[in-house]
Amino acid sequence: MPELPEMENYRRLLQEKIGGGTITATHVQREKTINLPPAEFARLLQDNRLTLVDRRGKHLLFHLESGHVLLLHLMLGGFLYLGSAEDKLKRTAQVTLSFGERLLYFHGLRLGYLHLLTNVQIDERLAPLGPEPLDPLFTFTRFTELLADKRSVLKTALVNQHWLAGIGNCYADEICFHAAILPTRTIPTLSLEEQKRLYHSMQTVLTEAIRFGGYMQPLFQGDSLTGGFDERCQVYDRGGEPCPRCGQPIEKSELSSRKVFACANCQH
């Protein structure tokens, strides 16, 4: 599932490519992906200008001149492609938005959604989300305050969107590896020094992942940024491979039906 770095990469690229553009047509292949009848969805979007592409956690927000906001959550298997009618991918898009000759294809939204909401509805929908890990206001002091109220396993907390917004399976494991802490540790056992390492690793890993475009496939033809972090993952989805730090095999386990990847030798 796309996480904070992937959605932030999408946000930056889409703002650059179609920000300020006007929606000239819509096509809905799967009605369950949207929250309105297709005719009403199309009517409200037609000739509406995209004023801003924003992000909150794992969500993208497409702010429109009308005051409405398109809220996107890709969930498992979802991805975007920006192209033309000629270079579209050979698979079905659940929704397509046209910006003149540029078409934004929403693929893989069997579990994800694209909902058209008012600003009030957006605030209500996103209110339960926790703080943004890369927000300048999210200081180490604020992080320790969050940790003080938690008794759960570390990975379980990191992927809890109500506790922190944007981190999922991949980056929880990558952050814990960078901090040399096992993701299966319980939070009350973390020393102050380990808490500092964890906070620093969170900032470092997420920032680096954004810089290298996350792990998704290219957003458009010629996109050399998106997906660049995939080969830089240290432990996630690398079970059995040698640890890049100590050479011991990376172990794959399961925690509450979630895959966990870690090095039992150099993570403690």
PDB file of C-alpha atoms in Angstrom:
ATOM      1  CA  MET A   1       0.000   0.000   0.000  1.00  0.00           C
ATOM      2  CA  PRO A   2       1.374   3.449  -0.891  1.00  0.00           C
ATOM      3  CA  GLU A   3       2.573   5.280   2.206  1.00  0.00           C
ATOM      4  CA  LEU A   4       3.586   8.845   3.054  1.00  0.00           C
ATOM      5  CA  PRO A   5       6.622   9.059   0.722  1.00  0.00           C
ATOM      6  CA  GLU A   6       4.722   7.625  -2.257  1.00  0.00           C
ATOM      7  CA  MET A   7       1.773   9.975  -1.784  1.00  0.00           C
ATOM      8  CA  GLU A   8       4.037  12.966  -1.185  1.00  0.00           C
ATOM      9  CA  ASN A   9       5.899  12.150  -4.392  1.00  0.00           C
ATOM     10  CA  TYR A  10       2.577  11.967  -6.252  1.00  0.00           C
ATOM     11  CA  ARG A  11       1.516  15.261  -4.678  1.00  0.00           C
ATOM     12  CA  ARG A  12       4.608  17.129  -5.822  1.00  0.00           C
ATOM     13  CA  LEU A  13       4.572  15.747  -9.344  1.00  0.00           C
ATOM     14  CA  LEU A  14       0.841  16.237  -9.887  1.00  0.00           C
ATOM     15  CA  GLN A  15       0.947  19.772  -8.546  1.00  0.00           C
ATOM     16  CA  GLU A  16       3.686  20.482 -11.065  1.00  0.00           C
ATOM     17  CA  LYS A  17       2.031  18.710 -13.996  1.00  0.00           C
ATOM     18  CA  ILE A  18      -1.690  19.484 -13.637  1.00  0.00           C
ATOM     19  CA  GLY A  19      -1.972  22.037 -10.810  1.00  0.00           C
ATOM     20  CA  GLY A  20      -4.051  24.944 -12.081  1.00  0.00           C
ATOM     21  CA  GLY A  21      -5.508  22.801 -14.853  1.00  0.00           C
ATOM     22  CA  THR A  22      -9.211  22.471 -15.597  1.00  0.00           C
ATOM     23  CA  ILE A  23     -11.104  19.167 -15.596  1.00  0.00           C
ATOM     24  CA  THR A  24     -12.583  18.829 -19.071  1.00  0.00           C
ATOM     25  CA  ALA A  25     -14.096  15.344 -18.829  1.00  0.00           C
ATOM     26  CA  THR A  26     -14.608  12.430 -16.433  1.00  0.00           C
ATOM     27  CA  HIS A  27     -15.071   8.739 -16.949  1.00  0.00           C
ATOM     28  CA  VAL A  28     -16.156   6.360 -14.179  1.00  0.00           C
ATOM     29  CA  GLN A  29     -15.664   2.675 -14.903  1.00  0.00           C
ATOM     30  CA  ARG A  30     -16.444   1.481 -11.376  1.00  0.00           C
ATOM     31  CA  GLU A  31     -19.240   3.323  -9.578  1.00  0.00           C
ATOM     32  CA  LYS A  32     -18.306   1.941  -6.144  1.00  0.00           C
ATOM     33  CA  THR A  33     -15.019   3.861  -6.325  1.00  0.00           C
ATOM     34  CA  ILE A  34     -16.849   7.206  -6.038  1.00  0.00           C
ATOM     35  CA  ASN A  35     -19.430   8.435  -3.518  1.00  0.00           C
ATOM     36  CA  LEU A  36     -21.914  10.089  -5.870  1.00  0.00           C
ATOM     37  CA  PRO A  37     -23.971   8.990  -8.874  1.00  0.00           C
ATOM     38  CA  PRO A  38     -21.645   9.228 -11.918  1.00  0.00           C
ATOM     39  CA  ALA A  39     -23.776  11.923 -13.569  1.00  0.00           C
ATOM     40  CA  GLU A  40     -23.625  14.172 -10.501  1.00  0.00           C
ATOM     41  CA  PHE A  41     -19.923  13.426 -10.033  1.00  0.00           C
ATOM     42  CA  ALA A  42     -19.292  14.480 -13.638  1.00  0.00           C
ATOM     43  CA  ARG A  43     -21.467  17.595 -13.346  1.00  0.00           C
ATOM     44  CA  LEU A  44     -19.639  18.859 -10.269  1.00  0.00           C
ATOM     45  CA  LEU A  45     -16.218  18.219 -11.788  1.00  0.00           C
ATOM     46  CA  GLN A  46     -16.845  19.506 -15.314  1.00  0.00           C
ATOM     47  CA  ASP A  47     -14.909  22.752 -16.004  1.00  0.00           C
ATOM     48  CA  ASN A  48     -13.723  22.840 -12.393  1.00  0.00           C
ATOM     49  CA  ARG A  49     -10.153  24.076 -11.930  1.00  0.00           C
ATOM     50  CA  LEU A  50      -7.659  22.172  -9.791  1.00  0.00           C
ATOM     51  CA  THR A  51      -6.229  24.804  -7.453  1.00  0.00           C
ATOM     52  CA  LEU A  52      -4.024  22.644  -5.211  1.00  0.00           C
ATOM     53  CA  VAL A  53      -2.847  19.058  -4.752  1.00  0.00           C
ATOM     54  CA  ASP A  54      -2.310  18.400  -1.053  1.00  0.00           C
ATOM     55  CA  ARG A  55      -1.598  15.382   1.136  1.00  0.00           C
ATOM     56  CA  ARG A  56      -2.676  14.185   4.576  1.00  0.00           C
ATOM     57  CA  GLY A  57      -1.186  10.903   5.745  1.00  0.00           C
ATOM     58  CA  LYS A  58      -1.761   8.376   2.966  1.00  0.00           C
ATOM     59  CA  HIS A  59      -4.468  10.523   1.340  1.00  0.00           C
ATOM     60  CA  LEU A  60      -4.220  12.900  -1.591  1.00  0.00           C
ATOM     61  CA  LEU A  61      -6.503  15.919  -1.649  1.00  0.00           C
ATOM     62  CA  PHE A  62      -7.374  17.576  -4.962  1.00  0.00           C
ATOM     63  CA  HIS A  63      -8.710  21.036  -4.051  1.00  0.00           C
ATOM     64  CA  LEU A  64     -11.067  22.472  -6.644  1.00  0.00           C
ATOM     65  CA  GLU A  65     -12.057  26.042  -7.447  1.00  0.00           C
ATOM     66  CA  SER A  66     -15.672  25.254  -6.548  1.00  0.00           C
ATOM     67  CA  GLY A  67     -14.644  24.580  -2.954  1.00  0.00           C
ATOM     68  CA  HIS A  68     -15.044  20.824  -3.291  1.00  0.00           C
ATOM     69  CA  VAL A  69     -12.186  18.442  -2.612  1.00  0.00           C
ATOM     70  CA  LEU A  70     -11.484  15.069  -4.223  1.00  0.00           C
ATOM     71  CA  LEU A  71     -10.197  12.766  -1.505  1.00  0.00           C
ATOM     72  CA  LEU A  72      -8.108   9.846  -2.754  1.00  0.00           C
ATOM     73  CA  HIS A  73      -7.008   6.804  -0.804  1.00  0.00           C
ATOM     74  CA  LEU A  74      -5.296   4.203  -2.975  1.00  0.00           C
ATOM     75  CA  MET A  75      -5.412   1.400  -0.382  1.00  0.00           C
ATOM     76  CA  LEU A  76      -3.829  -1.915  -1.423  1.00  0.00           C
ATOM     77  CA  GLY A  77      -2.979  -2.159  -5.126  1.00  0.00           C
ATOM     78  CA  GLY A  78      -3.948   1.353  -6.163  1.00  0.00           C
ATOM     79  CA  PHE A  79      -1.738   3.613  -8.262  1.00  0.00           C
ATOM     80  CA  LEU A  80      -1.924   6.607 -10.597  1.00  0.00           C
ATOM     81  CA  TYR A  81      -0.833   7.160 -14.163  1.00  0.00           C
ATOM     82  CA  LEU A  82      -0.720  10.498 -15.973  1.00  0.00           C
ATOM     83  CA  GLY A  83      -0.669  10.238 -19.743  1.00  0.00           C
ATOM     84  CA  SER A  84      -2.704  10.619 -22.888  1.00  0.00           C
ATOM     85  CA  ALA A  85      -5.330   8.538 -24.639  1.00  0.00           C
ATOM     86  CA  GLU A  86      -2.530   7.063 -26.776  1.00  0.00           C
ATOM     87  CA  ASP A  87      -0.048   6.029 -24.080  1.00  0.00           C
ATOM     88  CA  LYS A  88      -2.497   4.754 -21.457  1.00  0.00           C
ATOM     89  CA  LEU A  89      -1.668   1.501 -19.686  1.00  0.00           C
ATOM     90  CA  LYS A  90      -3.141  -1.774 -20.878  1.00  0.00           C
ATOM     91  CA  ARG A  91      -5.382  -2.190 -17.865  1.00  0.00           C
ATOM     92  CA  THR A  92      -8.683  -0.768 -16.696  1.00  0.00           C
ATOM     93  CA  ALA A  93      -8.809   2.519 -14.817  1.00  0.00           C
ATOM     94  CA  GLN A  94     -11.636   2.777 -12.297  1.00  0.00           C
ATOM     95  CA  VAL A  95     -11.814   6.561 -12.806  1.00  0.00           C
ATOM     96  CA  THR A  96     -10.265   8.853 -15.407  1.00  0.00           C
ATOM     97  CA  LEU A  97     -10.073  12.640 -15.173  1.00  0.00           C
ATOM     98  CA  SER A  98      -9.208  14.612 -18.301  1.00  0.00           C
ATOM     99  CA  PHE A  99      -7.240  17.851 -18.152  1.00  0.00           C
ATOM    100  CA  GLY A 100      -7.431  18.633 -21.846  1.00  0.00           C
ATOM    101  CA  GLU A 101      -5.109  16.150 -23.562  1.00  0.00           C
ATOM    102  CA  ARG A 102      -3.619  15.046 -20.248  1.00  0.00           C
ATOM    103  CA  LEU A 103      -5.498  12.224 -18.576  1.00  0.00           C
ATOM    104  CA  LEU A 104      -5.115  11.168 -14.950  1.00  0.00           C
ATOM    105  CA  TYR A 105      -5.890   7.460 -14.605  1.00  0.00           C
ATOM    106  CA  PHE A 106      -6.837   5.990 -11.231  1.00  0.00           C
ATOM    107  CA  HIS A 107      -5.908   2.307 -11.332  1.00  0.00           C
ATOM    108  CA  GLY A 108      -6.382  -0.568  -8.912  1.00  0.00           C
ATOM    109  CA  LEU A 109      -9.070   1.091  -6.814  1.00  0.00           C
ATOM    110  CA  ARG A 110     -10.854  -2.122  -5.888  1.00  0.00           C
ATOM    111  CA  LEU A 111     -10.381  -1.257  -2.233  1.00  0.00           C
ATOM    112  CA  GLY A 112      -9.469   2.412  -2.608  1.00  0.00           C
ATOM    113  CA  TYR A 113     -11.768   5.334  -3.284  1.00  0.00           C
ATOM    114  CA  LEU A 114     -12.058   8.786  -4.863  1.00  0.00           C
ATOM    115  CA  HIS A 115     -14.713  10.794  -3.028  1.00  0.00           C
ATOM    116  CA  LEU A 116     -15.925  14.294  -3.825  1.00  0.00           C
ATOM    117  CA  LEU A 117     -16.488  16.141  -0.547  1.00  0.00           C
ATOM    118  CA  THR A 118     -16.996  19.596   0.882  1.00  0.00           C
ATOM    119  CA  ASN A 119     -14.351  21.192   3.089  1.00  0.00           C
ATOM    120  CA  VAL A 120     -16.482  20.452   6.160  1.00  0.00           C
ATOM    121  CA  GLN A 121     -16.756  16.791   5.171  1.00  0.00           C
ATOM    122  CA  ILE A 122     -12.995  16.643   4.544  1.00  0.00           C
ATOM    123  CA  ASP A 123     -12.266  17.988   8.017  1.00  0.00           C
ATOM    124  CA  GLU A 124     -14.588  15.412   9.548  1.00  0.00           C
ATOM    125  CA  ARG A 125     -13.109  12.557   7.510  1.00  0.00           C
ATOM    126  CA  LEU A 126      -9.484  13.395   8.339  1.00  0.00           C
ATOM    127  CA  ALA A 127      -9.972  14.486  11.952  1.00  0.00           C
ATOM    128  CA  PRO A 128      -9.124  11.034  13.428  1.00  0.00           C
ATOM    129  CA  LEU A 129      -5.654  10.999  11.815  1.00  0.00           C
ATOM    130  CA  GLY A 130      -2.596  11.421  13.995  1.00  0.00           C
ATOM    131  CA  PRO A 131       0.141  14.024  13.481  1.00  0.00           C
ATOM    132  CA  GLU A 132       2.331  14.152  10.380  1.00  0.00           C
ATOM    133  CA  PRO A 133       5.805  12.711  11.140  1.00  0.00           C
ATOM    134  CA  LEU A 134       7.556  15.323   8.988  1.00  0.00           C
ATOM    135  CA  ASP A 135       5.579  18.315  10.202  1.00  0.00           C
ATOM    136  CA  PRO A 136       8.028  20.903  11.656  1.00  0.00           C
ATOM    137  CA  LEU A 137       5.737  21.086  14.685  1.00  0.00           C
ATOM    138  CA  PHE A 138       6.184  17.365  15.303  1.00  0.00           C
ATOM    139  CA  THR A 139       9.189  17.716  17.568  1.00  0.00           C
ATOM    140  CA  PHE A 140      11.019  15.079  19.583  1.00  0.00           C
ATOM    141  CA  THR A 141       9.182  16.345  22.667  1.00  0.00           C
ATOM    142  CA  ARG A 142       5.825  15.762  20.943  1.00  0.00           C
ATOM    143  CA  PHE A 143       7.010  12.294  19.909  1.00  0.00           C
ATOM    144  CA  THR A 144       7.925  11.357  23.490  1.00  0.00           C
ATOM    145  CA  GLU A 145       4.486  12.526  24.610  1.00  0.00           C
ATOM    146  CA  LEU A 146       2.899  10.133  22.128  1.00  0.00           C
ATOM    147  CA  LEU A 147       5.175   7.305  23.240  1.00  0.00           C
ATOM    148  CA  ALA A 148       4.322   7.903  26.905  1.00  0.00           C
ATOM    149  CA  ASP A 149       0.675   7.043  26.245  1.00  0.00           C
ATOM    150  CA  LYS A 150       1.407   3.825  24.315  1.00  0.00           C
ATOM    151  CA  ARG A 151       1.882   0.315  25.662  1.00  0.00           C
ATOM    152  CA  SER A 152       1.731  -1.601  22.391  1.00  0.00           C
ATOM    153  CA  VAL A 153       4.353  -3.219  20.187  1.00  0.00           C
ATOM    154  CA  LEU A 154       6.387  -0.651  18.270  1.00  0.00           C
ATOM    155  CA  LYS A 155       5.386  -1.688  14.745  1.00  0.00           C
ATOM    156  CA  THR A 156       1.714  -1.837  15.709  1.00  0.00           C
ATOM    157  CA  ALA A 157       1.925   1.764  16.913  1.00  0.00           C
ATOM    158  CA  LEU A 158       3.886   3.042  13.913  1.00  0.00           C
ATOM    159  CA  VAL A 159       1.288   1.766  11.422  1.00  0.00           C
ATOM    160  CA  ASN A 160      -1.661   3.056  13.465  1.00  0.00           C
ATOM    161  CA  GLN A 161      -2.949   6.023  11.449  1.00  0.00           C
ATOM    162  CA  HIS A 162      -4.722   7.447  14.493  1.00  0.00           C
ATOM    163  CA  TRP A 163      -1.368   7.634  16.303  1.00  0.00           C
ATOM    164  CA  LEU A 164       0.844   8.808  13.419  1.00  0.00           C
ATOM    165  CA  ALA A 165      -0.354   9.508   9.883  1.00  0.00           C
ATOM    166  CA  GLY A 166       1.331   8.077   6.811  1.00  0.00           C
ATOM    167  CA  ILE A 167       3.562   5.202   7.957  1.00  0.00           C
ATOM    168  CA  GLY A 168       2.697   1.650   6.878  1.00  0.00           C
ATOM    169  CA  ASN A 169       4.325  -1.780   6.766  1.00  0.00           C
ATOM    170  CA  CYS A 170       7.313  -0.866   4.616  1.00  0.00           C
ATOM    171  CA  TYR A 171       8.496   2.276   6.341  1.00  0.00           C
ATOM    172  CA  ALA A 172       7.788   0.986   9.841  1.00  0.00           C
ATOM    173  CA  ASP A 173      10.323  -1.804   9.189  1.00  0.00           C
ATOM    174  CA  GLU A 174      12.773   0.540   7.448  1.00  0.00           C
ATOM    175  CA  ILE A 175      12.630   3.058  10.310  1.00  0.00           C
ATOM    176  CA  CYS A 176      13.180   0.368  12.929  1.00  0.00           C
ATOM    177  CA  PHE A 177      16.137  -1.034  10.982  1.00  0.00           C
ATOM    178  CA  HIS A 178      17.715   2.396  10.626  1.00  0.00           C
ATOM    179  CA  ALA A 179      17.315   2.887  14.390  1.00  0.00           C
ATOM    180  CA  ALA A 180      18.695  -0.634  15.117  1.00  0.00           C
ATOM    181  CA  ILE A 181      15.570  -1.462  17.130  1.00  0.00           C
ATOM    182  CA  LEU A 182      13.431  -4.552  16.639  1.00  0.00           C
ATOM    183  CA  PRO A 183       9.916  -3.625  15.465  1.00  0.00           C
ATOM    184  CA  THR A 184       8.543  -6.238  17.882  1.00  0.00           C
ATOM    185  CA  ARG A 185       9.768  -4.324  20.954  1.00  0.00           C
ATOM    186  CA  THR A 186       7.096  -2.967  23.265  1.00  0.00           C
ATOM    187  CA  ILE A 187       7.139   0.809  23.571  1.00  0.00           C
ATOM    188  CA  PRO A 188       7.559   1.014  27.374  1.00  0.00           C
ATOM    189  CA  THR A 189      10.901  -0.855  27.070  1.00  0.00           C
ATOM    190  CA  LEU A 190      12.454   1.837  24.875  1.00  0.00           C
ATOM    191  CA  SER A 191      15.151   3.881  26.570  1.00  0.00           C
ATOM    192  CA  LEU A 192      15.398   7.644  26.033  1.00  0.00           C
ATOM    193  CA  GLU A 193      18.385   7.067  23.746  1.00  0.00           C
ATOM    194  CA  GLU A 194      16.390   4.556  21.673  1.00  0.00           C
ATOM    195  CA  GLN A 195      13.501   7.010  21.456  1.00  0.00           C
ATOM    196  CA  LYS A 196      15.899   9.636  20.108  1.00  0.00           C
ATOM    197  CA  ARG A 197      17.258   7.185  17.533  1.00  0.00           C
ATOM    198  CA  LEU A 198      13.747   6.219  16.501  1.00  0.00           C
ATOM    199  CA  TYR A 199      12.703   9.845  16.012  1.00  0.00           C
ATOM    200  CA  HIS A 200      15.856  10.630  14.024  1.00  0.00           C
ATOM    201  CA  SER A 201      15.390   7.503  11.894  1.00  0.00           C
ATOM    202  CA  MET A 202      11.782   8.406  11.158  1.00  0.00           C
ATOM    203  CA  GLN A 203      12.830  11.815   9.859  1.00  0.00           C
ATOM    204  CA  THR A 204      15.779  10.407   7.906  1.00  0.00           C
ATOM    205  CA  VAL A 205      14.079   7.424   6.258  1.00  0.00           C
ATOM    206  CA  LEU A 206      10.898   9.247   5.237  1.00  0.00           C
ATOM    207  CA  THR A 207      12.827  12.232   3.886  1.00  0.00           C
ATOM    208  CA  GLU A 208      15.168   9.991   1.899  1.00  0.00           C
ATOM    209  CA  ALA A 209      12.272   7.941   0.543  1.00  0.00           C
ATOM    210  CA  ILE A 210      10.570  11.101  -0.717  1.00  0.00           C
ATOM    211  CA  ARG A 211      13.824  12.320  -2.260  1.00  0.00           C
ATOM    212  CA  PHE A 212      14.129   9.069  -4.216  1.00  0.00           C
ATOM    213  CA  GLY A 213      10.467   8.961  -5.268  1.00  0.00           C
ATOM    214  CA  GLY A 214       9.176   6.161  -3.032  1.00  0.00           C
ATOM    215  CA  TYR A 215       8.663   2.665  -4.392  1.00  0.00           C
ATOM    216  CA  MET A 216       5.749   3.020  -6.870  1.00  0.00           C
ATOM    217  CA  GLN A 217       5.978   2.540 -10.621  1.00  0.00           C
ATOM    218  CA  PRO A 218       6.546   5.659 -12.792  1.00  0.00           C
ATOM    219  CA  LEU A 219       3.706   8.179 -12.817  1.00  0.00           C
ATOM    220  CA  PHE A 220       4.198   9.166 -16.458  1.00  0.00           C
ATOM    221  CA  GLN A 221       6.374   8.339 -19.461  1.00  0.00           C
ATOM    222  CA  GLY A 222       9.886   9.581 -18.831  1.00  0.00           C
ATOM    223  CA  ASP A 223       9.386   9.721 -15.059  1.00  0.00           C
ATOM    224  CA  SER A 224      12.843   8.855 -13.751  1.00  0.00           C
ATOM    225  CA  LEU A 225      12.104   9.760 -10.126  1.00  0.00           C
ATOM    226  CA  THR A 226       9.136   7.673  -8.989  1.00  0.00           C
ATOM    227  CA  GLY A 227      10.142   4.251  -7.694  1.00  0.00           C
ATOM    228  CA  GLY A 228      13.775   5.119  -7.007  1.00  0.00           C
ATOM    229  CA  PHE A 229      13.582   4.122  -3.354  1.00  0.00           C
ATOM    230  CA  ASP A 230      12.556   0.542  -4.114  1.00  0.00           C
ATOM    231  CA  GLU A 231      16.148  -0.630  -4.547  1.00  0.00           C
ATOM    232  CA  ARG A 232      17.195   1.335  -1.474  1.00  0.00           C
ATOM    233  CA  CYS A 233      14.932  -0.567   0.933  1.00  0.00           C
ATOM    234  CA  GLN A 234      17.198  -2.212   3.489  1.00  0.00           C
ATOM    235  CA  VAL A 235      14.974  -4.924   4.973  1.00  0.00           C
ATOM    236  CA  TYR A 236      11.389  -4.700   3.778  1.00  0.00           C
ATOM    237  CA  ASP A 237      10.422  -7.625   1.540  1.00  0.00           C
ATOM    238  CA  ARG A 238      14.025  -8.907   1.685  1.00  0.00           C
ATOM    239  CA  GLY A 239      13.522 -11.955   3.855  1.00  0.00           C
ATOM    240  CA  GLY A 240      16.485 -14.361   3.619  1.00  0.00           C
ATOM    241  CA  GLU A 241      18.781 -11.803   2.012  1.00  0.00           C
ATOM    242  CA  PRO A 242      21.929 -10.702   3.866  1.00  0.00           C
ATOM    243  CA  CYS A 243      21.529  -7.740   6.181  1.00  0.00           C
ATOM    244  CA  PRO A 244      23.283  -4.721   4.594  1.00  0.00           C
ATOM    245  CA  ARG A 245      24.733  -3.854   8.002  1.00  0.00           C
ATOM    246  CA  CYS A 246      25.984  -7.151   9.431  1.00  0.00           C
ATOM    247  CA  GLY A 247      25.503  -9.780   6.718  1.00  0.00           C
ATOM    248  CA  GLN A 248      23.191 -12.046   8.702  1.00  0.00           C
ATOM    249  CA  PRO A 249      19.997 -13.205   6.939  1.00  0.00           C
ATOM    250  CA  ILE A 250      17.048 -10.853   7.266  1.00  0.00           C
ATOM    251  CA  GLU A 251      14.206 -12.591   9.055  1.00  0.00           C
ATOM    252  CA  LYS A 252      10.582 -12.498   7.958  1.00  0.00           C
ATOM    253  CA  SER A 253       7.899 -12.984  10.608  1.00  0.00           C
ATOM    254  CA  GLU A 254       4.287 -12.031  11.195  1.00  0.00           C
ATOM    255  CA  LEU A 255       2.685  -9.734  13.753  1.00  0.00           C
ATOM    256  CA  SER A 256      -1.093  -9.388  13.891  1.00  0.00           C
ATOM    257  CA  SER A 257      -1.326 -10.599  10.259  1.00  0.00           C
ATOM    258  CA  ARG A 258       1.292  -8.055   9.154  1.00  0.00           C
ATOM    259  CA  LYS A 259       4.630  -9.073   7.642  1.00  0.00           C
ATOM    260  CA  VAL A 260       7.652  -7.971   9.640  1.00  0.00           C
ATOM    261  CA  PHE A 261      11.193  -7.836   8.240  1.00  0.00           C
ATOM    262  CA  ALA A 262      14.138  -7.308  10.576  1.00  0.00           C
ATOM    263  CA  CYS A 263      17.685  -8.372  11.376  1.00  0.00           C
ATOM    264  CA  ALA A 264      17.678 -10.187  14.712  1.00  0.00           C
ATOM    265  CA  ASN A 265      21.456  -9.808  14.913  1.00  0.00           C
ATOM    266  CA  CYS A 266      21.903  -6.029  14.703  1.00  0.00           C
ATOM    267  CA  GLN A 267      18.447  -4.818  15.732  1.00  0.00           C
ATOM    268  CA  HIS A 268      17.836  -4.998  19.466  1.00  0.00           C
TER     269      HIS A 268
END
